[in-house]
One Martini backbone bead per residue (centre of mass of N, CA, C, O) as a GRO file, in nm:
protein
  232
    1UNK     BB    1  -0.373   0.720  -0.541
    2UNK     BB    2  -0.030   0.691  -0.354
    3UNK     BB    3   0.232   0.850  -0.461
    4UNK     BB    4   0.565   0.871  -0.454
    5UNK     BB    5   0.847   1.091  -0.462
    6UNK     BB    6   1.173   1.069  -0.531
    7UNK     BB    7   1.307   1.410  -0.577
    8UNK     BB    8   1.522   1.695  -0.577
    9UNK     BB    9   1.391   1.826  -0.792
   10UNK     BB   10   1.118   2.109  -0.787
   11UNK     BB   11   1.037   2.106  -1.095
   12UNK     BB   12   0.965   1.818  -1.117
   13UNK     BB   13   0.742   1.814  -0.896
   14UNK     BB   14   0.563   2.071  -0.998
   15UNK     BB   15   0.503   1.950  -1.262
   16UNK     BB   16   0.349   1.677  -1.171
   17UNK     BB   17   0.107   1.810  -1.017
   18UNK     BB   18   0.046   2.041  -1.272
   19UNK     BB   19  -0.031   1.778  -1.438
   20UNK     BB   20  -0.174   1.604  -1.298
   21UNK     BB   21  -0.506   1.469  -1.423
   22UNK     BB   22  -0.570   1.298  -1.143
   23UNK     BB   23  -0.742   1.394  -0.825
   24UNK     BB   24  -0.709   1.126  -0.683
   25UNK     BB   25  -0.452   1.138  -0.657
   26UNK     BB   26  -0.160   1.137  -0.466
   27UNK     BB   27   0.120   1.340  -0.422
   28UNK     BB   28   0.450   1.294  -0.284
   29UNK     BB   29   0.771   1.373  -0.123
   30UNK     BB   30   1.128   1.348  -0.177
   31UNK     BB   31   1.476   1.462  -0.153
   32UNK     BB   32   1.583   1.192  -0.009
   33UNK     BB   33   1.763   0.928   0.065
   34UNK     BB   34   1.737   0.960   0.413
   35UNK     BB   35   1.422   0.954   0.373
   36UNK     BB   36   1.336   0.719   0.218
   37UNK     BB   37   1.448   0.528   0.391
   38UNK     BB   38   1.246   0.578   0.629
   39UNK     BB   39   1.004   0.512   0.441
   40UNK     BB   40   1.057   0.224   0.394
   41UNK     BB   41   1.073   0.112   0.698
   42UNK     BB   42   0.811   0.194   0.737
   43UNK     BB   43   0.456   0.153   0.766
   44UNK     BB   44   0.380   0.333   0.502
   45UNK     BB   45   0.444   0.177   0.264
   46UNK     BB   46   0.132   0.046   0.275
   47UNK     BB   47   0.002   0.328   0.166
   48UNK     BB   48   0.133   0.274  -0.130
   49UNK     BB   49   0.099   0.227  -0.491
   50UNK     BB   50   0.375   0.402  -0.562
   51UNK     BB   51   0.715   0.464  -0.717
   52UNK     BB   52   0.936   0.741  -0.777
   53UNK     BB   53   1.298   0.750  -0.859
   54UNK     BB   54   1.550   0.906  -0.866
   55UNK     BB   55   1.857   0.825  -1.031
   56UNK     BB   56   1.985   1.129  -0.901
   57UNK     BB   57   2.090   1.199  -0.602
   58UNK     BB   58   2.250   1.392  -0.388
   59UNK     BB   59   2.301   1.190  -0.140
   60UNK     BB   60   2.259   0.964  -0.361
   61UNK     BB   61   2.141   0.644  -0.493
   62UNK     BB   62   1.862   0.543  -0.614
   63UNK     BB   63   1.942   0.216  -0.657
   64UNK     BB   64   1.922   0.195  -0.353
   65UNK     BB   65   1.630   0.269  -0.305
   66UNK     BB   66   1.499   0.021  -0.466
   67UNK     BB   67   1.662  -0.238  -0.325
   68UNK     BB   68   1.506  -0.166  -0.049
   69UNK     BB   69   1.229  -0.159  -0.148
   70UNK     BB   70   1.212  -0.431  -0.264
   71UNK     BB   71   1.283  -0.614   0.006
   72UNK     BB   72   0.985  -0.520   0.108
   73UNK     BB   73   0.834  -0.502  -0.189
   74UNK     BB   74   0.557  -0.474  -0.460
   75UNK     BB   75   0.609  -0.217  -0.536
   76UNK     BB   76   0.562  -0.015  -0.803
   77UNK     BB   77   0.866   0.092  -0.963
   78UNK     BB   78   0.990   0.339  -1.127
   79UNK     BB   79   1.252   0.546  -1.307
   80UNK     BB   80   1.460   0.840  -1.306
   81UNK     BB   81   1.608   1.021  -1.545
   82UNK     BB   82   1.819   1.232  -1.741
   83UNK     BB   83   2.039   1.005  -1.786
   84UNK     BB   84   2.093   0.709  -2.043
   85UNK     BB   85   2.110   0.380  -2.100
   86UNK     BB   86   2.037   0.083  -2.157
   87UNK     BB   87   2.237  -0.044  -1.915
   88UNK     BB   88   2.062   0.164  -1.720
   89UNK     BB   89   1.793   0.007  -1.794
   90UNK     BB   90   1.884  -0.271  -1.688
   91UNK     BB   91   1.997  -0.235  -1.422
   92UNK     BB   92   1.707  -0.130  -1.268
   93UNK     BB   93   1.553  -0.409  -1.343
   94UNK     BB   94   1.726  -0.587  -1.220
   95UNK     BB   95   1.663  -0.480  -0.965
   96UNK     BB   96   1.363  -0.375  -0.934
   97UNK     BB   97   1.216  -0.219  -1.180
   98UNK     BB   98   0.903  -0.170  -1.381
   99UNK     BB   99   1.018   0.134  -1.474
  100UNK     BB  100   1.169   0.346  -1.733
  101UNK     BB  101   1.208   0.744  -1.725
  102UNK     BB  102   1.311   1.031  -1.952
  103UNK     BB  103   1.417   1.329  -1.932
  104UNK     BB  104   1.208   1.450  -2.088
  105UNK     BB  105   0.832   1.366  -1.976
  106UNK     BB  106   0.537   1.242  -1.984
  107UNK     BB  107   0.286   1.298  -1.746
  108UNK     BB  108   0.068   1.129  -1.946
  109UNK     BB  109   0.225   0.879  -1.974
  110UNK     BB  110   0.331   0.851  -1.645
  111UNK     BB  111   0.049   0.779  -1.565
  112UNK     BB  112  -0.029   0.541  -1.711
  113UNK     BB  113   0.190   0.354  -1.617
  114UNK     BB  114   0.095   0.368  -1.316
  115UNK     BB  115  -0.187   0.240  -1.379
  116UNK     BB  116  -0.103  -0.032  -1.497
  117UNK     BB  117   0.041  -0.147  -1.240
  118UNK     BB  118  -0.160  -0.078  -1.025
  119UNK     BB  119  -0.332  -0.299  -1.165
  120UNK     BB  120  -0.145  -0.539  -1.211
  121UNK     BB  121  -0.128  -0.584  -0.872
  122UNK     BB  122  -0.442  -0.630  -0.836
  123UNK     BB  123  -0.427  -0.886  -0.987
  124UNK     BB  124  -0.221  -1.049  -0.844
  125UNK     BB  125  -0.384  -1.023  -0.538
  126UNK     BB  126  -0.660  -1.157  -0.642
  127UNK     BB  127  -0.523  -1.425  -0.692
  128UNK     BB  128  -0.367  -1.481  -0.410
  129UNK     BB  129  -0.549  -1.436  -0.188
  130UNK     BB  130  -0.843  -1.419  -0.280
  131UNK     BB  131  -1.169  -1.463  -0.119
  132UNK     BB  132  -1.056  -1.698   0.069
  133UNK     BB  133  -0.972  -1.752   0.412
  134UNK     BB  134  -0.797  -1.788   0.740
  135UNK     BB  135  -0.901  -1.689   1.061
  136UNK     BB  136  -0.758  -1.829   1.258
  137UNK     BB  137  -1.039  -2.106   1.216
  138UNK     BB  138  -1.170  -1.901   1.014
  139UNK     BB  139  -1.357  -1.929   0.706
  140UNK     BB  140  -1.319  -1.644   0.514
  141UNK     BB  141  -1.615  -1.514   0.278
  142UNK     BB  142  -1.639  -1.242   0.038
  143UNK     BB  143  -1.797  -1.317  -0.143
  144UNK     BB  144  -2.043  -1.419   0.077
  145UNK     BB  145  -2.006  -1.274   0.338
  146UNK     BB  146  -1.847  -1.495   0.535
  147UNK     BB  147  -1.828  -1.695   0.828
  148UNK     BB  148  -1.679  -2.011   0.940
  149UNK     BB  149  -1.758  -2.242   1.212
  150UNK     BB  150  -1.873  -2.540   1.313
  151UNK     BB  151  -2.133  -2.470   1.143
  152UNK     BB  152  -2.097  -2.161   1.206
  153UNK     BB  153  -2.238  -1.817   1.119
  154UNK     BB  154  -2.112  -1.496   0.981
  155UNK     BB  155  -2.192  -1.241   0.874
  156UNK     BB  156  -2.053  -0.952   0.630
  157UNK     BB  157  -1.975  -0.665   0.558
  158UNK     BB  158  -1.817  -0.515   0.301
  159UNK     BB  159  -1.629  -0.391   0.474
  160UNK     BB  160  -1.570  -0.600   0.682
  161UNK     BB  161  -1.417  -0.750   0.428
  162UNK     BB  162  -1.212  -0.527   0.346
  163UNK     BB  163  -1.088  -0.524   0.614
  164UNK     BB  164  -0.982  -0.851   0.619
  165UNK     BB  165  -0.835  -0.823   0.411
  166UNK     BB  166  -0.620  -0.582   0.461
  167UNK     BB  167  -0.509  -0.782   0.689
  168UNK     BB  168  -0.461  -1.029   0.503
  169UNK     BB  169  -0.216  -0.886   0.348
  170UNK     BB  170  -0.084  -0.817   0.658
  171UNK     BB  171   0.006  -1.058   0.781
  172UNK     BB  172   0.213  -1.063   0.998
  173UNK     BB  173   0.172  -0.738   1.012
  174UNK     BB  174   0.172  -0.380   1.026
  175UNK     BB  175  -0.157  -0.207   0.997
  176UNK     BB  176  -0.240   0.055   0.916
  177UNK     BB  177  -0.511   0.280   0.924
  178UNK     BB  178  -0.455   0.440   0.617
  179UNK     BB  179  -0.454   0.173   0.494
  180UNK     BB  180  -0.752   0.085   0.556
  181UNK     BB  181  -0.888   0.378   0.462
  182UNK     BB  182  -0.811   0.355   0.155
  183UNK     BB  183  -0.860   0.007   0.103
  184UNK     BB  184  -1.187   0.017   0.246
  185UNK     BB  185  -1.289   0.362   0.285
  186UNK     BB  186  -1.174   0.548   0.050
  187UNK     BB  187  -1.020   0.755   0.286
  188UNK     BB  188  -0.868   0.908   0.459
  189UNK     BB  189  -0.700   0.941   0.759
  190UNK     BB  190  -0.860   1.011   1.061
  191UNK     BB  191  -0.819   1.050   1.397
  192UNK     BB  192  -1.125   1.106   1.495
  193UNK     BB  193  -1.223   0.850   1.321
  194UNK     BB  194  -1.403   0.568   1.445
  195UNK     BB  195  -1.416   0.352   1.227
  196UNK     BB  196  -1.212   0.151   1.242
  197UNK     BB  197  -1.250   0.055   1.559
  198UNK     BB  198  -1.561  -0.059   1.515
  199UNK     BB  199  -1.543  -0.257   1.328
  200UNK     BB  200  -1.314  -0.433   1.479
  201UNK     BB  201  -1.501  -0.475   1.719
  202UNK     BB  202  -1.688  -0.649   1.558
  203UNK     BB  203  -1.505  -0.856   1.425
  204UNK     BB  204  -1.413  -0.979   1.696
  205UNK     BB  205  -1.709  -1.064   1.782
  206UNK     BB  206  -1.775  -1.246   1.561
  207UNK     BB  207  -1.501  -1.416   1.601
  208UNK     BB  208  -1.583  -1.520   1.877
  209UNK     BB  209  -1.845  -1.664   1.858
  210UNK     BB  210  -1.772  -1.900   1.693
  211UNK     BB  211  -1.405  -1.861   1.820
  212UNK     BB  212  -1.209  -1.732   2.095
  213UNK     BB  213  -0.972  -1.725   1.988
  214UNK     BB  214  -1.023  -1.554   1.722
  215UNK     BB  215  -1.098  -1.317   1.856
  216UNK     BB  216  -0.731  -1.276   1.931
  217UNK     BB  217  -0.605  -1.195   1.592
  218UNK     BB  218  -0.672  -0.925   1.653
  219UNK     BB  219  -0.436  -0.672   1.704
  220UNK     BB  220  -0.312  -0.389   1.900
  221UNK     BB  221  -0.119  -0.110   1.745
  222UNK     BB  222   0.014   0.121   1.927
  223UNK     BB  223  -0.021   0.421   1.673
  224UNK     BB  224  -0.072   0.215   1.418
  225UNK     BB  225  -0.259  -0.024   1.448
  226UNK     BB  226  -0.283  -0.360   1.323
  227UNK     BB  227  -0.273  -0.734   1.331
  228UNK     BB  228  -0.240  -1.038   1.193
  229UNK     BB  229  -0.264  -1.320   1.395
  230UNK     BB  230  -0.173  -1.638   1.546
  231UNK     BB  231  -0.239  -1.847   1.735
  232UNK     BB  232  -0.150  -1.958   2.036
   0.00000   0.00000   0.00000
């Protein structure tokens, strides 16, 4: 997993660190409220699978960093208090907090509530999206790993398959490249590493081959990564 933290005491991110058991997430930090706007309103936003963060940052309250970040995303977000009561963990939660954790608190209860959120995220996606969607005129079944139109197939690989999902969950916005390696090719975005080009450019052709309009609907969002957009 991906994680964010806005948090700008940095003894309580430096605990976080050396206390997280689970190798395979990443922790990344953030100090202010003017930074995490920054992140919020980004790319990068749809690259992270959690938010944590301090409703009392240096420079404002994390609860507008919060409302900010809900009106963008169904990302999973914490809140953390140092101080508080019933009803700011009420306030919180009506703001669009998934959860919310009293300092100190132990990190690997921590961890689990984030694995767990980040599960249940994962679970309402595979409901939402399903297996079957439609690119372009072309109808695509990742389960049978097929795309289809006017009777005629084209297979895809396991890869091709997750790549055109995570466009698919970010139909008509931009999707990072750093999204699609990490939820695709579950490894870092290295920009040296022309995988995730090589595969869009046989999707395209597949998608061509079929029915040409369908060919030009992943498009090049040059700097940040691809688009998957409607028929003109």
């Amino acid at each position: 997993m991906n994680i964010m933290i806005i948090e700008d005491q940095r003894d309580v991110v430096d605990m976080l660190r050396l206390n997280w058991s689970d190798s395979r997430d990443r922790l990344d930090c953030l100090a202010s409220v003017k930074l995490a706007n920054r992140f919020i309103h980004s790319n990068e936003l749809a690259a992270y699978d959690c938010i944590l963060i301090d409703i009392n940052l240096t420079d404002g309250s994390g609860l507008e960093v919060l409302r900010s970040a809900r009106a963008r995303s169904d990302i999973p977000i914490i809140m953390i208090s140092g101080a508080g009561d019933a009803d700011s963990r009420a306030d919180a939660i009506s703001v669009g907090a998934d959860d919310y954790v009293m300092k100190p608190f132990s990190v690997k209860e921590l961890r689990a509530r984030v694995h767990r959120l980040h599960a249940a995220r994962l679970g309402r996606d595979a409901v939402r999206q399903g297996l079957a969607f439609k690119v372009g005129n072309i109808e695509c079944d990742i389960g049978r790993l097929s795309m289809d139109f006017d009777g005629a197939s084209q297979p895809l690989t396991a890869l091709e398959g997750r790549i055109l999902q995570v466009l698919h969950a970010c139909a008509g916005e931009d999707c990072p490249k750093s999204c699609i390696a990490r939820q695709a090719l579950f490894r870092e975005y290295d920009p040296r590493d022309k995988t995730i080009d090589v595969y869009i450019n046989r999707l395209r052709g597949k998608l061509a081959e079929l029915d040409a309009a369908s060919g030009e609907v992943i498009k090049t969002i040059r700097g940040v990564g691809y688009r998957l957009s409607k028929i003109q």
